[in-house]
Short mmCIF file of C-alpha atoms in Angstrom, two decimals:
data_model
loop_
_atom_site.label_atom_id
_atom_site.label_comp_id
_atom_site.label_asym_id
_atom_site.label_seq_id
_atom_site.Cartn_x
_atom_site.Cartn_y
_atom_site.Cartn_z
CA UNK C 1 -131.32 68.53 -129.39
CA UNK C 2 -127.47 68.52 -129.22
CA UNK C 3 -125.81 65.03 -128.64
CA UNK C 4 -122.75 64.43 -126.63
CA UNK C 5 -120.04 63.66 -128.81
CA UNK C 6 -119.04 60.67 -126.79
CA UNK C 7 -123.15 59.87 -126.73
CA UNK C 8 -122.84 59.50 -130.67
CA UNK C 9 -119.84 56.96 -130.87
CA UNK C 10 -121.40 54.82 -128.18
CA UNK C 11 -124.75 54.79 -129.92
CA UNK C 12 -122.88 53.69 -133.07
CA UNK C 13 -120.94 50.74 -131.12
CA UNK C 14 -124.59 49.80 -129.97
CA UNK C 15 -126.09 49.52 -133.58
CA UNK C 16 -122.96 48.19 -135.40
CA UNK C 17 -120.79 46.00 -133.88
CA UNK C 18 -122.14 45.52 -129.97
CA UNK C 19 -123.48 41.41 -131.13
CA UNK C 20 -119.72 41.02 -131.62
CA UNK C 21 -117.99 38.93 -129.14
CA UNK C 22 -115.09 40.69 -128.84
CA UNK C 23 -116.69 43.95 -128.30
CA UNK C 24 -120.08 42.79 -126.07
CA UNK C 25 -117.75 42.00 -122.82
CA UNK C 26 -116.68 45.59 -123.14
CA UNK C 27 -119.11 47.67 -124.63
CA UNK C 28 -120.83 49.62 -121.43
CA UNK C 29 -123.62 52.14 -122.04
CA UNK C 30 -122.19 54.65 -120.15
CA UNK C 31 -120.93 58.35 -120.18
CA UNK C 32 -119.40 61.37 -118.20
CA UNK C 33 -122.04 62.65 -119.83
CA UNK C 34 -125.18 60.76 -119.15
CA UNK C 35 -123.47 60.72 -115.64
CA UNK C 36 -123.72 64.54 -114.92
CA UNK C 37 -127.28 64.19 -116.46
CA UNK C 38 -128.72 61.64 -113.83
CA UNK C 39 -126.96 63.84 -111.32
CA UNK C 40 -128.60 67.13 -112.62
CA UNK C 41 -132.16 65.58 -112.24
CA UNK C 42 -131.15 63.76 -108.52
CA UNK C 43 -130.29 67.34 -107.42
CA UNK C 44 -132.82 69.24 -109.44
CA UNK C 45 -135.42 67.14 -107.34
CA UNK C 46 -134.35 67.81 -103.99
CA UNK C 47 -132.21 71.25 -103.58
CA UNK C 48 -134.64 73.91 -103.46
CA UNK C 49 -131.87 76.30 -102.67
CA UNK C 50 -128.82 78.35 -104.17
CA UNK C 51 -125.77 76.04 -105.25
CA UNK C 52 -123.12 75.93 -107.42
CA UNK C 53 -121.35 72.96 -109.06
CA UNK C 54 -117.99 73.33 -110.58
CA UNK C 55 -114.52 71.44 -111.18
CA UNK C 56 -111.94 72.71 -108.73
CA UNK C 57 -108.29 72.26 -109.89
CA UNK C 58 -105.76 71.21 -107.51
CA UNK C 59 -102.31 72.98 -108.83
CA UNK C 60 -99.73 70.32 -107.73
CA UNK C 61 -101.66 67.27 -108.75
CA UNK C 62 -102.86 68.41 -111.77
CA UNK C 63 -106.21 67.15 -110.49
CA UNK C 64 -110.17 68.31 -110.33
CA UNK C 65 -112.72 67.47 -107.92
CA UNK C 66 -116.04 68.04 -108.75
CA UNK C 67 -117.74 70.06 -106.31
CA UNK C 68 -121.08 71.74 -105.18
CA UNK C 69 -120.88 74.51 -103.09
CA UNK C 70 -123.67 76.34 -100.81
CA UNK C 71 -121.67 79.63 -99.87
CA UNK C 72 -124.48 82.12 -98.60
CA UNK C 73 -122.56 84.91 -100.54
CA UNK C 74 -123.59 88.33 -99.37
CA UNK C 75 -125.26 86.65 -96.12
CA UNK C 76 -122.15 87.29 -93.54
CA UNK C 77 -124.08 85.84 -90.75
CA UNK C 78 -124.02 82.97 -92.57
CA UNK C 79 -121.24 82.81 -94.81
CA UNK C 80 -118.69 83.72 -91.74
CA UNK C 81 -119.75 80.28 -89.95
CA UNK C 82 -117.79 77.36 -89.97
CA UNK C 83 -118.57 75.37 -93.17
CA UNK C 84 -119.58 71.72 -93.58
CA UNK C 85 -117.59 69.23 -95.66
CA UNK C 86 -118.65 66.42 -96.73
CA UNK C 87 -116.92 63.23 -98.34
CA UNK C 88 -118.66 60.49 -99.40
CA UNK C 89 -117.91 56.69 -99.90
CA UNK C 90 -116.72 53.93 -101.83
CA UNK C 91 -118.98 54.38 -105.11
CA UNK C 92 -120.90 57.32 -104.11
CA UNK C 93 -120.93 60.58 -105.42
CA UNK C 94 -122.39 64.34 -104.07
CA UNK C 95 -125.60 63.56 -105.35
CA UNK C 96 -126.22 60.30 -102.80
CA UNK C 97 -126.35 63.65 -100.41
CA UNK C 98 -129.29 64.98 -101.99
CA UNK C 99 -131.66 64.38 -99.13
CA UNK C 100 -129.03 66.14 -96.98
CA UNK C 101 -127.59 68.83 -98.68
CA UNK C 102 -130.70 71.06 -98.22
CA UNK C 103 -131.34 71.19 -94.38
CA UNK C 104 -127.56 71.22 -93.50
CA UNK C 105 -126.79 73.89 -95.43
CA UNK C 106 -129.60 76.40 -94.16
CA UNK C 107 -127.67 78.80 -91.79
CA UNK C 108 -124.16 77.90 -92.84
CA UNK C 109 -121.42 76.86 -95.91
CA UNK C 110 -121.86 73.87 -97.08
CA UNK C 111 -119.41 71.81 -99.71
CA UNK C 112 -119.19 68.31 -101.32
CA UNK C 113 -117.16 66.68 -103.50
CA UNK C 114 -116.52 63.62 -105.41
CA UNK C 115 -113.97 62.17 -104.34
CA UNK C 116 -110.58 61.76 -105.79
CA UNK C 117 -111.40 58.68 -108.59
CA UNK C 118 -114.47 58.89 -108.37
CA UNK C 119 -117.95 60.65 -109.87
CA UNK C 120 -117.01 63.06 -112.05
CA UNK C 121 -113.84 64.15 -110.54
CA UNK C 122 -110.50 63.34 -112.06
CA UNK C 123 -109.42 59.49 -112.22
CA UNK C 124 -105.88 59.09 -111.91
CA UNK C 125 -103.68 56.38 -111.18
CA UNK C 126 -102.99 55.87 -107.70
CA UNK C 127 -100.29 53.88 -105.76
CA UNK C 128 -100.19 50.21 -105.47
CA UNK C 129 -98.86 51.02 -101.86
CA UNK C 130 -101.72 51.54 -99.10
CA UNK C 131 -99.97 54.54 -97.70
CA UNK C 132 -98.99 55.84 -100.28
CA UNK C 133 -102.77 55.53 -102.17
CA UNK C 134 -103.96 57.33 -98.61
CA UNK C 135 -102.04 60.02 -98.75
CA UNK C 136 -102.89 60.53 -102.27
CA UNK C 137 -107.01 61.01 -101.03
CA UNK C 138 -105.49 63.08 -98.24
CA UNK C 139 -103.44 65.27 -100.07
CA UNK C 140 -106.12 65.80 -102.70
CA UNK C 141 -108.94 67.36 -99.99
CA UNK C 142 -105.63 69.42 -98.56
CA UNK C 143 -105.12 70.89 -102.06
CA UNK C 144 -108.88 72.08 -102.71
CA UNK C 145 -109.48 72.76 -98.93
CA UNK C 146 -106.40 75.15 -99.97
CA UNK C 147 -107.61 76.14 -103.07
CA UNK C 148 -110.98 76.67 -101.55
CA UNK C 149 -109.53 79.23 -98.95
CA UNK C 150 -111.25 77.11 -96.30
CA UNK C 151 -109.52 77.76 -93.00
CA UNK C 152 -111.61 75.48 -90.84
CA UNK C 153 -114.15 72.70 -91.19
CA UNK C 154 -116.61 70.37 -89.68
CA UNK C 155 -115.26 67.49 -91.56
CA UNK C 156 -118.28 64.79 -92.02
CA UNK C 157 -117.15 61.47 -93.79
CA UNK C 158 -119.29 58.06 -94.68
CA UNK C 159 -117.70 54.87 -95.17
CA UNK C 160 -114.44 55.25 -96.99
CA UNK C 161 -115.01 58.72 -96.70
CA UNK C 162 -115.03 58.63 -93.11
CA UNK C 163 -111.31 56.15 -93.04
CA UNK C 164 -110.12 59.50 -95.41
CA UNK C 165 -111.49 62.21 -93.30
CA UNK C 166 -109.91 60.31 -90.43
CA UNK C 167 -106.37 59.97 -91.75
CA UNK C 168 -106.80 63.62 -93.66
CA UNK C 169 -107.16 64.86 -89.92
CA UNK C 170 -104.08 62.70 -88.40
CA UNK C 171 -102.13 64.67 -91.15
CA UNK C 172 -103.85 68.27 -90.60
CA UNK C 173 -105.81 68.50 -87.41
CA UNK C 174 -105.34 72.15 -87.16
CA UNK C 175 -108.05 72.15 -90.45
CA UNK C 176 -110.56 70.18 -88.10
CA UNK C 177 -113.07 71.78 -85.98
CA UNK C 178 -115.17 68.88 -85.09
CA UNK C 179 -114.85 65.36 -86.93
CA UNK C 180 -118.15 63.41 -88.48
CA UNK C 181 -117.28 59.24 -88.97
CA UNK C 182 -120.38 57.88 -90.22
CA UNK C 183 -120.24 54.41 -90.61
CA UNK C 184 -116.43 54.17 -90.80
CA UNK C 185 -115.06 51.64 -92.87
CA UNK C 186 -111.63 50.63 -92.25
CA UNK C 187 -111.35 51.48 -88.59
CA UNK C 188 -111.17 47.84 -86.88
CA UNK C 189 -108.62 45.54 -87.16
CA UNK C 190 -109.49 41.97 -88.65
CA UNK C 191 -110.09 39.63 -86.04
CA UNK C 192 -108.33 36.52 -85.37
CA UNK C 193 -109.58 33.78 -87.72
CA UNK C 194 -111.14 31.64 -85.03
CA UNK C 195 -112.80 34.73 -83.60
CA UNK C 196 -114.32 35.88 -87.22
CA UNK C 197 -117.77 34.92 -88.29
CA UNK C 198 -117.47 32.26 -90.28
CA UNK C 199 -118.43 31.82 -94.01
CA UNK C 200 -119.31 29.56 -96.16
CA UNK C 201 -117.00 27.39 -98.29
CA UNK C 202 -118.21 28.61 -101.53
CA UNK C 203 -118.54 32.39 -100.60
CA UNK C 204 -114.80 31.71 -99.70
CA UNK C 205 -114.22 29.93 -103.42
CA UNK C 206 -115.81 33.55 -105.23
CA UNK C 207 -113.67 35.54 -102.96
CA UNK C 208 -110.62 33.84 -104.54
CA UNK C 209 -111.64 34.03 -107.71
CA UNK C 210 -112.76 37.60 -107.71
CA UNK C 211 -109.76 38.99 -105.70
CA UNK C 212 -107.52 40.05 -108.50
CA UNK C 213 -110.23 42.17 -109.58
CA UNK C 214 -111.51 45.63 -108.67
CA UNK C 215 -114.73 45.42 -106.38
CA UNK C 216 -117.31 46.29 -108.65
CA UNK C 217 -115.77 44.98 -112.14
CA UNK C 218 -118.78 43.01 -112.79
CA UNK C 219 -120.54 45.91 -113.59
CA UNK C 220 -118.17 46.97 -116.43
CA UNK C 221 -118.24 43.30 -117.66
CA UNK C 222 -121.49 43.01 -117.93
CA UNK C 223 -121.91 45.31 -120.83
CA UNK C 224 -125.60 46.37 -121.77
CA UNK C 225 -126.71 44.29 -118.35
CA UNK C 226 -124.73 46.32 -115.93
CA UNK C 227 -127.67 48.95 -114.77
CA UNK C 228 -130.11 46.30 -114.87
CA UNK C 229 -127.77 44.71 -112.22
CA UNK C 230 -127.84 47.74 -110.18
CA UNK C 231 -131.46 47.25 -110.19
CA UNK C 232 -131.34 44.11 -109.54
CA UNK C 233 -129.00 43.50 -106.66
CA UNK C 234 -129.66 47.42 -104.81
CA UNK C 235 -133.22 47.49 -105.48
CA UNK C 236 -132.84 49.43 -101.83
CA UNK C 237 -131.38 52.56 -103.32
CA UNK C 238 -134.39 53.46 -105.16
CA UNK C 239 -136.36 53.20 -102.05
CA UNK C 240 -134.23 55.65 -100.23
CA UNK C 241 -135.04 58.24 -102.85
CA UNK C 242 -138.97 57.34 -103.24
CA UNK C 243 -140.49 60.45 -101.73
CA UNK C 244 -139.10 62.61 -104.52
CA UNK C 245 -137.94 60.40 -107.44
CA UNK C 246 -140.30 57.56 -108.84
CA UNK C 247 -138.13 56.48 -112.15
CA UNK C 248 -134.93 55.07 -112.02
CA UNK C 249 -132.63 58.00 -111.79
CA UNK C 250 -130.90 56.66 -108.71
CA UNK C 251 -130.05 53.79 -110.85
CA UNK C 252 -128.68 55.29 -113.26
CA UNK C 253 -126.27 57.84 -111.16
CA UNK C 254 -124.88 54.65 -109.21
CA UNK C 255 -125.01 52.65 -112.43
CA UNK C 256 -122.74 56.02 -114.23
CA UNK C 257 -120.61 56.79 -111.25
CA UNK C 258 -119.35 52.97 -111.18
CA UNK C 259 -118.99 52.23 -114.95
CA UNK C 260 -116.33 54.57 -115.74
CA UNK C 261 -112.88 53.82 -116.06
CA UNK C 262 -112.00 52.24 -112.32
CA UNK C 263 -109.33 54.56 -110.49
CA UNK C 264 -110.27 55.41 -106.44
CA UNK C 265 -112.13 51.34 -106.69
CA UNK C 266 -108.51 50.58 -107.31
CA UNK C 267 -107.22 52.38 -104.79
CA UNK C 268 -109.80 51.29 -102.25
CA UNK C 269 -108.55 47.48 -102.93
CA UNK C 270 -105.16 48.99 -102.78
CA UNK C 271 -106.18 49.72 -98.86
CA UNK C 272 -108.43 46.67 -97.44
CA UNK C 273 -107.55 43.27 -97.58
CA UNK C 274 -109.74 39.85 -97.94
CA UNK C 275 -113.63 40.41 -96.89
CA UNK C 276 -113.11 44.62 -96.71
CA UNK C 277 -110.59 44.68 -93.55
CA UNK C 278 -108.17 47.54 -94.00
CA UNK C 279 -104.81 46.72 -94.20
CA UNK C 280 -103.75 49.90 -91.98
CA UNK C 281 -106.71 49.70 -89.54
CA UNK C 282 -107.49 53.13 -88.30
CA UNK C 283 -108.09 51.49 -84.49
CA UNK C 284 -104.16 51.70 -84.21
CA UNK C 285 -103.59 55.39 -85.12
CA UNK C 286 -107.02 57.22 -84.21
CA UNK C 287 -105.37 57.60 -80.40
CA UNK C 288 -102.78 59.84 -81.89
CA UNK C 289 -105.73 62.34 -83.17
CA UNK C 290 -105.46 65.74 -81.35
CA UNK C 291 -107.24 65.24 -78.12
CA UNK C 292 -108.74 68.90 -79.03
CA UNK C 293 -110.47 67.65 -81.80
CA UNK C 294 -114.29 66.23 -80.64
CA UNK C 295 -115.43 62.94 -82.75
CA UNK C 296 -118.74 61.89 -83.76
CA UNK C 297 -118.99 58.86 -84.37
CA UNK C 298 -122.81 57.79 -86.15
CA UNK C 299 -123.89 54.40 -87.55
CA UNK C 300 -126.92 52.36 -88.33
CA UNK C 301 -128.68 50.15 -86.21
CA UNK C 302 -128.92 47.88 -88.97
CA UNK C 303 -125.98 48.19 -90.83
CA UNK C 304 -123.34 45.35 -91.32
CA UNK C 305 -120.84 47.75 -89.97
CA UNK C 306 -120.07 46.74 -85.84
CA UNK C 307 -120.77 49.69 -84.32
CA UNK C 308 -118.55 48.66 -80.91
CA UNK C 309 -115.91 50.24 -82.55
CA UNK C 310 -116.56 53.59 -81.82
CA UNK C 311 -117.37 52.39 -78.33
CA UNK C 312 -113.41 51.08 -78.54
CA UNK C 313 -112.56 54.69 -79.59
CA UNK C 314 -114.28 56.56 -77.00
CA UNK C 315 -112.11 54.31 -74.72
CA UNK C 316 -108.71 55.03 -75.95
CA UNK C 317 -109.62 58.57 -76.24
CA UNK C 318 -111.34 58.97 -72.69
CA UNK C 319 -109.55 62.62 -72.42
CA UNK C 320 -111.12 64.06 -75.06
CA UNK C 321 -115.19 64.74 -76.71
CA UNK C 322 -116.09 61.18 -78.21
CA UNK C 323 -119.69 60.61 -78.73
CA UNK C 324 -121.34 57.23 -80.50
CA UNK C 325 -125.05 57.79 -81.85
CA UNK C 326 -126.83 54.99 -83.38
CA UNK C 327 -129.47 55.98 -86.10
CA UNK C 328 -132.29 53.62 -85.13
CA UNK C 329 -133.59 51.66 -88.83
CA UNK C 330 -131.01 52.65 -90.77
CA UNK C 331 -128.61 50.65 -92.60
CA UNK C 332 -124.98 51.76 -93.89
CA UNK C 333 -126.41 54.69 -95.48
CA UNK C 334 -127.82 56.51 -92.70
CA UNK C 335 -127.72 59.58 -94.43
CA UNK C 336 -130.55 58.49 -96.70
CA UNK C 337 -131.87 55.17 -94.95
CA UNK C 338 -133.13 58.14 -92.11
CA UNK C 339 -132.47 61.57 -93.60
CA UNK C 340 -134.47 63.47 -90.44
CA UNK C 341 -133.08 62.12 -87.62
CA UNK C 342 -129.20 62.03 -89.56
CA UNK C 343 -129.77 65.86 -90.27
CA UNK C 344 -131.17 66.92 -86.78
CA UNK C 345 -127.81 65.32 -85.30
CA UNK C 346 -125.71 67.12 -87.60
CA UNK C 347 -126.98 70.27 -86.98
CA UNK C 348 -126.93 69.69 -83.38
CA UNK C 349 -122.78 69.21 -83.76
CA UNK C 350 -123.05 72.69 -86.58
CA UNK C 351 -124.66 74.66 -83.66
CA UNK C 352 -121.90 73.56 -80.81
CA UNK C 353 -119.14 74.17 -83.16
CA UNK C 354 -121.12 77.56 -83.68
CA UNK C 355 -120.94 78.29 -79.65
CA UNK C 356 -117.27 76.82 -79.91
CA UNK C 357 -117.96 73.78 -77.52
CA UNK C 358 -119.52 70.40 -78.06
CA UNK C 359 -122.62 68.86 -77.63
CA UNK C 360 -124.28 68.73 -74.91
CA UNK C 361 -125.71 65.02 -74.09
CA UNK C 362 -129.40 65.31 -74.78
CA UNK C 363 -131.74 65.43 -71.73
CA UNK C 364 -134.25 63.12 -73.05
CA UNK C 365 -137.34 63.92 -71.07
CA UNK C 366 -136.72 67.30 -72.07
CA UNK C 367 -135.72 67.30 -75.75
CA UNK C 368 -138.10 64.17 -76.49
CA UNK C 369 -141.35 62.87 -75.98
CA UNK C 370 -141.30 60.63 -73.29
CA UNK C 371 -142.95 56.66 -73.18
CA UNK C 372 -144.01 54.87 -70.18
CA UNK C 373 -141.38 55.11 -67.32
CA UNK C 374 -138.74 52.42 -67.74
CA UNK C 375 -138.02 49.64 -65.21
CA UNK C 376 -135.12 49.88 -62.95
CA UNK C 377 -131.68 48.81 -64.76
CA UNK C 378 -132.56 49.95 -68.28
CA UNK C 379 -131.12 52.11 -70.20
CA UNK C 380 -132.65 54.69 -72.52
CA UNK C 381 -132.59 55.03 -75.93
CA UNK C 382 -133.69 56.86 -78.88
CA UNK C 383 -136.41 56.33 -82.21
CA UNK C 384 -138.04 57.63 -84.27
CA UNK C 385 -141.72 57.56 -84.19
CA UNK C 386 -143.77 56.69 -87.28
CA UNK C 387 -146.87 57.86 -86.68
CA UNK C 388 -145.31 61.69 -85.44
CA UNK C 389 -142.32 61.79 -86.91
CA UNK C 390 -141.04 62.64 -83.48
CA UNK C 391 -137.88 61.33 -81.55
CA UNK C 392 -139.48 59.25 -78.50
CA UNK C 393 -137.37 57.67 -76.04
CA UNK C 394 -137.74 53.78 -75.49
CA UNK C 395 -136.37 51.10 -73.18
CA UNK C 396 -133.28 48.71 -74.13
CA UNK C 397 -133.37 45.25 -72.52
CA UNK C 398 -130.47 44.76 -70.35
CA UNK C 399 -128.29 42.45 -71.88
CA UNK C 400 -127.83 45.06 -74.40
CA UNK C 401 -126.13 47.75 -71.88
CA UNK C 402 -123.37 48.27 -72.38
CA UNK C 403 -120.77 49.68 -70.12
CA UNK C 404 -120.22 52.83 -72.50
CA UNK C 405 -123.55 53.10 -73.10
CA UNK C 406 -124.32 55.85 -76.61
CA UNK C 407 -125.01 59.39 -76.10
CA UNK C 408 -128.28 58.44 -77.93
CA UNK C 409 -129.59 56.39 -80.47
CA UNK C 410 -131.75 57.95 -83.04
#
C-alpha cells in the first residue's frame, strides 16, 4: 500500500521524539492527506450519483478552491438550469453537505466548495482588516464563479458562509438569482450591554484569556488528544451522520479540516468581535441588497442563532421577496440536524427560480396533512412528523405570534 509522504514523517515524529516536551504541544496527527481520505469515505457513503472533485485555480490570487461539481453534462434539460452554490461555514467543509448534495442536485447543477482557508482549499494569509479579510472571501467565489463560467446562481450559504454569500452579493448582485442565508452568522448587531444575556464571571475570565487566539487553537494544542476532543465535546456530529456512517469518519473530517495550519479561522476572528458579534454587522448593509434579488432566510428552531433577525430583514426590505422558514428540531446545522425537510425547501426555491418567480407561500391544508382545527387567534405552523415522515401543520400558542409571522416552519 503506498504511504503519503507527509504520512511517513508524521509517523516517525510519533515513534521518535513525540514524549518530548518540546515537540508533544505541537505534534498533531494530522494530514491533507488523511483529510481528503475521511472526505472520500463521507462522500463515498452518501452520493449515489455522478460528481467530480477537483482544485479550481483562481488566476489573480494565485489561489485553489477545492470543489465538487454535479454538472449533468450531456443532459441540457438539466445542465441549462440555474445551478446551486453552496458555501459552507466556519470549520466546515463540502463533505458536511453530504446528506444534501444528492437530492439537490437531481434535476439541476450543483457546486460546492471549501472555502477560501479552509478544507482542502488553499490557506493564505488574509488581512488583519475586517474589510479587507471580506473582500478577500468575496473576491475568491468571484474568481472561480468566473473561472467556472457560471453566469447565474442560487447562492445558498450557512453560517459564515451565509455573512460571505451576503456581502459576495452586495458586491455582485447581478450573479444572484435568488439568495439562501441559513443560519447567518454575523448579521445582528451586538446589543447594548445591559440588554445582552448575561454570563457568567468565569466564562467572561476564559474569554479573556483565549481571545488572542484563533477559535479553535485548542485543537492544534492538544496534540495526539485533539480528535478525541472532537469526540468529546461534538459527540452531536456523529449523530447527524448515523443512518449511513457508524465509525468515526465524521470525526475525523472535522478533526482534519480544523488541524491544519489556521488561515480563514484567522480571518473569521479578523471579522467578529468578543462572544462571535461581527464587527461589520450585516443588519446595517443588507437594505442596500438589490430589491430584485428574493432572500431566504432558514434557521433552526433550536439553534443558538436568534432567528428575529431575519424577521428584522423582511422589515427593512418590505419592497422586495423576503421569506423566514424555521426548520422545526434542528439546531445550527439544519442542513444535517433535518436533511428532508432542509432539502424539500430548497428545491421548492430551485423550482421558482426555474419558473423565474418566487415561492409561492405554501397553502397548508393543501400541501400538508392537516391536525385538528386550531382555535381562533393561532397561528399555524409547520413539523415534521415522526411516525410518517410527513410535514403536518400544528398550532403555536399565542404569545409566540408574532407580527411577521414565518412563511412556514418546517
Amino acid at each position: 500500500m503506498a504511504v503519503e509522504k507527509n504520512d511517513v514523517e508524521t509517523s516517525e515524529v510519533s515513534s521518535s521524539s513525540w514524549i518530548a516536551p518540546s515537540n508533544w504541544l505541537t505534534w498533531r496527527p494530522t494530514s491533507m492527506a488523511k483529510l481528503a481520505q475521511a472526505e472520500r469515505k463521507i462522500l463515498q457513503a452518501f452520493l449515489k450519483i455522478t460528481y467530480d472533485t477537483r482544485y479550481v485555480s483562481l488566476p489573480t490570487s494565485q489561489n485553489r478552491l477545492w470543489t465538487l461539481s454535479v454538472d449533468h453534462k450531456g443532459n441540457e434539460s438539466k445542465e441549462k438550469k440555474v445551478p446551486l452554490v453552496m458555501v459552507h461555514g466556519m470549520g466546515g467543509g463540502i463533505g458536511l453537505w453530504a446528506q444534501n448534495l444528492g437530492p439537490l442536485s437531481e434535476n439541476r447543477p450543483l457546486y460546492a466548495f471549501d472555502v477560501l482557508g479552509f478544507g482542502r482549499s488553499s490557506r493564505p494569509q488574509f488581512s488583519t482588516k475586517p474589510d479587507i479579510a471580506e473582500n478577500q472571501f468575496v473576491e475568491s467565489i468571484e474568481e472561480w464563479r468566473k473561472t467556472m463560467d457560471i453566469d447565474k446562481m442560487i447562492l445558498l450559504g450557512h453560517s459564515l458562509g451565509a455573512y460571505i454569500s451576503g456581502a459576495y452579493s452586495l458586491k455582485y448582485p447581478d450573479r444572484v438569482k435568488h439568495l439562501v442565508l441559513v443560519d447567518a452568522w454575523g448579521f445582528p448587531e451586538k446589543p447594548p450591554e445591559d440588554q445582552q444575556r448575561r454570563v457568567p464571571m468565569w466564562i467572561k475570565a476564559i474569554a479573556t484569556v483565549i481571545k488572542p487566539f484563533n477559535p479553535l487553537a485548542v485543537l492544534r494544542v492538544a496534540g495526539p488528544f485533539g480528535p478525541g476532543l472532537v469526540r468529546r465535546f461534538r459527540p452531536d456530529l456523529q449523530d447527524k451522520f448515523a443512518d449511513t456512517l457508524e465509525d468515526d469518519t465524521i470525526f475525523d473530517y472535522i478533526y482534519h479540516c480544523n488541524a491544519q495550519t489556521p488561515s480563514g479561522e484567522t480571518a473569521f476572528k479578523t471579522l467578529n468581535t468578543s462572544f462571535g458579534w461581527a464587527k461589520n454587522p450585516m443588519i446595517h448593509r443588507i437594505p442596500d441588497l438589490q430589491k430584485e434579488i428574493p432572500v431566504t432566510l432558514v434557521y433552526g428552531s433550536k439553534s443558538w442563532v436568534d432567528n428575529s433577525t431575519g424577521y428584522h430583514i423582511k422589515y427593512l426590505r418590505n419592497e422586495s421577496f423576503v421569506e423566514v422558514a424555521v426548520v422545526r428540531g434542528a439546531g445550527h446545522h439544519v442542513y444535517a440536524d433535518k436533511p428532508d425537510p432542509f432539502n424539500k425547501l430548497v428545491l421548492r426555491i430551485c423550482d421558482a427560480v426555474d419558473n423565474n418567480t418566487n415561492p409561492k407561500p405554501l397553502k397548508f391544508r393543501e400541501s400538508f396533512k392537516a391536525s385538528n382545527e386550531s382555535p381562533a387567534h393561532t397561528s399555524k405552523t409547520i413539523s415534521e412528523s415522526k411516525s410518517t415522515k410527513s410535514l403536518v401543520v400544528e398550532d403555536t400558542p399565542d404569545n409566540e405570534d408574532k407580527e411577521n409571522v414565518p412563511t412556514q416552519v418546517l
